[in-house]
């Protein structure tokens, strides 16, 4: 899906810029968001909002209003797919594991590993959505 490729490129650029400026307060806020996401009873809509909050909060550290506007525009196009993702998975454990890994890489300022983890994270999401769409497609006679 092209929209996920566009999202990846923009978010990797934001990560490059953000990682140089992220501070302990930013990391504390990111940790708090992940803590709020890590509940077995979390609803799909709340999880989707917190997921956006986590990604956007880190990219805010890039301090680039133009880049953040582009990311918001792409997220508007990705949101229907995220609804499919959130309603398809049995739970959010894998996404949470990936988010924790990304947070650790942010904390240690490991940009190259963060860029790879971001690519894997978005690929996982896109694959999950593609599989769900494939299953929903009617079988031709």
PDB file of C-alpha atoms in Angstrom:
ATOM      1  CA  UNK A   1       0.000   0.000   0.000  1.00  0.00           C
ATOM      2  CA  UNK A   2       1.536   3.238  -1.140  1.00  0.00           C
ATOM      3  CA  UNK A   3       0.148   5.288   1.724  1.00  0.00           C
ATOM      4  CA  UNK A   4       2.181   3.188   4.187  1.00  0.00           C
ATOM      5  CA  UNK A   5       5.323   3.733   2.097  1.00  0.00           C
ATOM      6  CA  UNK A   6       4.719   7.484   2.160  1.00  0.00           C
ATOM      7  CA  UNK A   7       4.070   7.324   5.893  1.00  0.00           C
ATOM      8  CA  UNK A   8       7.302   5.414   6.420  1.00  0.00           C
ATOM      9  CA  UNK A   9       9.431   7.941   4.522  1.00  0.00           C
ATOM     10  CA  UNK A  10       7.932  10.913   6.347  1.00  0.00           C
ATOM     11  CA  UNK A  11       8.137   9.277   9.766  1.00  0.00           C
ATOM     12  CA  UNK A  12      11.732   8.201   9.230  1.00  0.00           C
ATOM     13  CA  UNK A  13      12.635  11.795   8.373  1.00  0.00           C
ATOM     14  CA  UNK A  14      10.781  12.986  11.471  1.00  0.00           C
ATOM     15  CA  UNK A  15      12.614  10.385  13.567  1.00  0.00           C
ATOM     16  CA  UNK A  16      15.966  11.613  12.233  1.00  0.00           C
ATOM     17  CA  UNK A  17      15.175  15.159  13.254  1.00  0.00           C
ATOM     18  CA  UNK A  18      13.422  14.258  16.516  1.00  0.00           C
ATOM     19  CA  UNK A  19      16.045  11.928  17.943  1.00  0.00           C
ATOM     20  CA  UNK A  20      18.560  14.776  18.091  1.00  0.00           C
ATOM     21  CA  UNK A  21      16.203  16.888  20.195  1.00  0.00           C
ATOM     22  CA  UNK A  22      14.290  14.397  22.342  1.00  0.00           C
ATOM     23  CA  UNK A  23      14.790  14.944  26.074  1.00  0.00           C
ATOM     24  CA  UNK A  24      13.960  13.142  29.302  1.00  0.00           C
ATOM     25  CA  UNK A  25      10.563  14.853  29.616  1.00  0.00           C
ATOM     26  CA  UNK A  26       9.639  13.722  26.102  1.00  0.00           C
ATOM     27  CA  UNK A  27      10.669  10.153  26.931  1.00  0.00           C
ATOM     28  CA  UNK A  28       8.633  10.280  30.144  1.00  0.00           C
ATOM     29  CA  UNK A  29       5.547  11.346  28.159  1.00  0.00           C
ATOM     30  CA  UNK A  30       6.114   8.589  25.588  1.00  0.00           C
ATOM     31  CA  UNK A  31       6.452   6.076  28.427  1.00  0.00           C
ATOM     32  CA  UNK A  32       3.215   7.317  29.970  1.00  0.00           C
ATOM     33  CA  UNK A  33       1.353   6.879  26.682  1.00  0.00           C
ATOM     34  CA  UNK A  34       2.628   3.303  26.330  1.00  0.00           C
ATOM     35  CA  UNK A  35       1.656   2.581  29.938  1.00  0.00           C
ATOM     36  CA  UNK A  36      -1.902   3.752  29.210  1.00  0.00           C
ATOM     37  CA  UNK A  37      -1.987   1.543  26.082  1.00  0.00           C
ATOM     38  CA  UNK A  38      -0.869  -1.560  27.986  1.00  0.00           C
ATOM     39  CA  UNK A  39      -4.238  -2.609  29.408  1.00  0.00           C
ATOM     40  CA  UNK A  40      -6.006  -5.844  28.497  1.00  0.00           C
ATOM     41  CA  UNK A  41      -9.385  -4.063  28.652  1.00  0.00           C
ATOM     42  CA  UNK A  42      -8.440  -1.149  26.383  1.00  0.00           C
ATOM     43  CA  UNK A  43     -11.028  -0.366  23.738  1.00  0.00           C
ATOM     44  CA  UNK A  44     -10.176  -0.221  20.062  1.00  0.00           C
ATOM     45  CA  UNK A  45     -10.901   3.506  19.722  1.00  0.00           C
ATOM     46  CA  UNK A  46      -8.855   4.403  22.797  1.00  0.00           C
ATOM     47  CA  UNK A  47      -5.965   2.254  21.579  1.00  0.00           C
ATOM     48  CA  UNK A  48      -6.048   3.900  18.137  1.00  0.00           C
ATOM     49  CA  UNK A  49      -5.967   7.379  19.693  1.00  0.00           C
ATOM     50  CA  UNK A  50      -3.107   6.509  22.029  1.00  0.00           C
ATOM     51  CA  UNK A  51      -1.232   4.876  19.148  1.00  0.00           C
ATOM     52  CA  UNK A  52      -1.451   8.135  17.220  1.00  0.00           C
ATOM     53  CA  UNK A  53      -0.473  10.072  20.333  1.00  0.00           C
ATOM     54  CA  UNK A  54       2.650   7.934  20.782  1.00  0.00           C
ATOM     55  CA  UNK A  55       3.894   8.381  17.222  1.00  0.00           C
ATOM     56  CA  UNK A  56       2.964  12.047  16.947  1.00  0.00           C
ATOM     57  CA  UNK A  57       4.400  12.922  20.361  1.00  0.00           C
ATOM     58  CA  UNK A  58       7.819  11.661  19.296  1.00  0.00           C
ATOM     59  CA  UNK A  59       7.622  13.416  15.929  1.00  0.00           C
ATOM     60  CA  UNK A  60       6.726  16.677  17.701  1.00  0.00           C
ATOM     61  CA  UNK A  61      10.339  16.607  18.910  1.00  0.00           C
ATOM     62  CA  UNK A  62      11.430  17.222  15.304  1.00  0.00           C
ATOM     63  CA  UNK A  63      10.106  20.767  15.770  1.00  0.00           C
ATOM     64  CA  UNK A  64       9.078  21.023  12.135  1.00  0.00           C
ATOM     65  CA  UNK A  65       5.502  22.246  11.661  1.00  0.00           C
ATOM     66  CA  UNK A  66       5.679  21.574   7.910  1.00  0.00           C
ATOM     67  CA  UNK A  67       6.769  17.964   8.347  1.00  0.00           C
ATOM     68  CA  UNK A  68       4.187  17.403  11.090  1.00  0.00           C
ATOM     69  CA  UNK A  69       1.452  18.766   8.819  1.00  0.00           C
ATOM     70  CA  UNK A  70       2.458  16.312   6.083  1.00  0.00           C
ATOM     71  CA  UNK A  71       2.456  13.448   8.581  1.00  0.00           C
ATOM     72  CA  UNK A  72      -1.012  14.468   9.823  1.00  0.00           C
ATOM     73  CA  UNK A  73      -2.283  14.480   6.233  1.00  0.00           C
ATOM     74  CA  UNK A  74      -0.924  10.991   5.635  1.00  0.00           C
ATOM     75  CA  UNK A  75      -2.337   9.773   8.953  1.00  0.00           C
ATOM     76  CA  UNK A  76      -5.789  10.983   7.808  1.00  0.00           C
ATOM     77  CA  UNK A  77      -5.444   8.658   4.819  1.00  0.00           C
ATOM     78  CA  UNK A  78      -4.049   5.798   6.944  1.00  0.00           C
ATOM     79  CA  UNK A  79      -6.784   5.984   9.600  1.00  0.00           C
ATOM     80  CA  UNK A  80      -9.312   3.749   7.790  1.00  0.00           C
ATOM     81  CA  UNK A  81      -6.595   1.095   7.504  1.00  0.00           C
ATOM     82  CA  UNK A  82      -5.748   1.512  11.189  1.00  0.00           C
ATOM     83  CA  UNK A  83      -9.405   0.844  12.000  1.00  0.00           C
ATOM     84  CA  UNK A  84      -9.126  -2.407  10.033  1.00  0.00           C
ATOM     85  CA  UNK A  85      -5.870  -3.245  11.827  1.00  0.00           C
ATOM     86  CA  UNK A  86      -7.269  -2.556  15.304  1.00  0.00           C
ATOM     87  CA  UNK A  87     -10.416  -4.598  14.678  1.00  0.00           C
ATOM     88  CA  UNK A  88      -8.478  -7.493  13.100  1.00  0.00           C
ATOM     89  CA  UNK A  89      -5.812  -8.318  15.675  1.00  0.00           C
ATOM     90  CA  UNK A  90      -6.710 -10.496  18.656  1.00  0.00           C
ATOM     91  CA  UNK A  91      -4.815  -8.176  20.972  1.00  0.00           C
ATOM     92  CA  UNK A  92      -2.250  -5.399  20.834  1.00  0.00           C
ATOM     93  CA  UNK A  93       0.669  -7.291  22.389  1.00  0.00           C
ATOM     94  CA  UNK A  94       2.811  -7.376  19.240  1.00  0.00           C
ATOM     95  CA  UNK A  95       2.263  -3.682  18.548  1.00  0.00           C
ATOM     96  CA  UNK A  96       3.059  -2.928  22.195  1.00  0.00           C
ATOM     97  CA  UNK A  97       6.277  -4.951  22.001  1.00  0.00           C
ATOM     98  CA  UNK A  98       7.263  -2.989  18.896  1.00  0.00           C
ATOM     99  CA  UNK A  99       6.428   0.330  20.556  1.00  0.00           C
ATOM    100  CA  UNK A 100       8.530  -0.584  23.600  1.00  0.00           C
ATOM    101  CA  UNK A 101      11.444  -1.487  21.322  1.00  0.00           C
ATOM    102  CA  UNK A 102      11.107   1.837  19.518  1.00  0.00           C
ATOM    103  CA  UNK A 103      10.984   3.718  22.824  1.00  0.00           C
ATOM    104  CA  UNK A 104      14.149   1.974  23.983  1.00  0.00           C
ATOM    105  CA  UNK A 105      15.889   2.956  20.737  1.00  0.00           C
ATOM    106  CA  UNK A 106      14.710   6.541  21.182  1.00  0.00           C
ATOM    107  CA  UNK A 107      15.973   6.528  24.770  1.00  0.00           C
ATOM    108  CA  UNK A 108      19.410   5.264  23.672  1.00  0.00           C
ATOM    109  CA  UNK A 109      19.430   7.580  20.621  1.00  0.00           C
ATOM    110  CA  UNK A 110      20.065   4.616  18.285  1.00  0.00           C
ATOM    111  CA  UNK A 111      18.843   6.174  15.039  1.00  0.00           C
ATOM    112  CA  UNK A 112      19.844   3.422  12.597  1.00  0.00           C
ATOM    113  CA  UNK A 113      18.088   0.728  14.644  1.00  0.00           C
ATOM    114  CA  UNK A 114      15.089   3.030  15.175  1.00  0.00           C
ATOM    115  CA  UNK A 115      14.722   3.555  11.432  1.00  0.00           C
ATOM    116  CA  UNK A 116      14.740  -0.221  10.901  1.00  0.00           C
ATOM    117  CA  UNK A 117      12.301  -0.819  13.769  1.00  0.00           C
ATOM    118  CA  UNK A 118       9.965   1.835  12.360  1.00  0.00           C
ATOM    119  CA  UNK A 119      10.042   0.153   8.953  1.00  0.00           C
ATOM    120  CA  UNK A 120       9.315  -3.236  10.535  1.00  0.00           C
ATOM    121  CA  UNK A 121       6.513  -1.742  12.635  1.00  0.00           C
ATOM    122  CA  UNK A 122       4.773  -0.169   9.641  1.00  0.00           C
ATOM    123  CA  UNK A 123       5.352  -3.281   7.520  1.00  0.00           C
ATOM    124  CA  UNK A 124       3.725  -5.415  10.224  1.00  0.00           C
ATOM    125  CA  UNK A 125       0.710  -3.098  10.284  1.00  0.00           C
ATOM    126  CA  UNK A 126       0.408  -2.988   6.483  1.00  0.00           C
ATOM    127  CA  UNK A 127       0.686  -6.803   6.238  1.00  0.00           C
ATOM    128  CA  UNK A 128      -2.000  -7.273   8.878  1.00  0.00           C
ATOM    129  CA  UNK A 129      -4.327  -4.896   7.018  1.00  0.00           C
ATOM    130  CA  UNK A 130      -3.600  -6.527   3.642  1.00  0.00           C
ATOM    131  CA  UNK A 131      -4.345  -9.978   5.044  1.00  0.00           C
ATOM    132  CA  UNK A 132      -7.619  -8.726   6.547  1.00  0.00           C
ATOM    133  CA  UNK A 133      -8.657  -7.142   3.254  1.00  0.00           C
ATOM    134  CA  UNK A 134      -7.739 -10.309   1.372  1.00  0.00           C
ATOM    135  CA  UNK A 135      -9.900 -12.426   3.702  1.00  0.00           C
ATOM    136  CA  UNK A 136     -12.798 -10.003   3.305  1.00  0.00           C
ATOM    137  CA  UNK A 137     -12.613 -10.057  -0.498  1.00  0.00           C
ATOM    138  CA  UNK A 138     -15.445 -12.122  -1.996  1.00  0.00           C
ATOM    139  CA  UNK A 139     -14.351 -15.322  -3.710  1.00  0.00           C
ATOM    140  CA  UNK A 140     -14.955 -15.250  -7.461  1.00  0.00           C
ATOM    141  CA  UNK A 141     -16.955 -18.127  -8.969  1.00  0.00           C
TER     142      UNK A 141
END
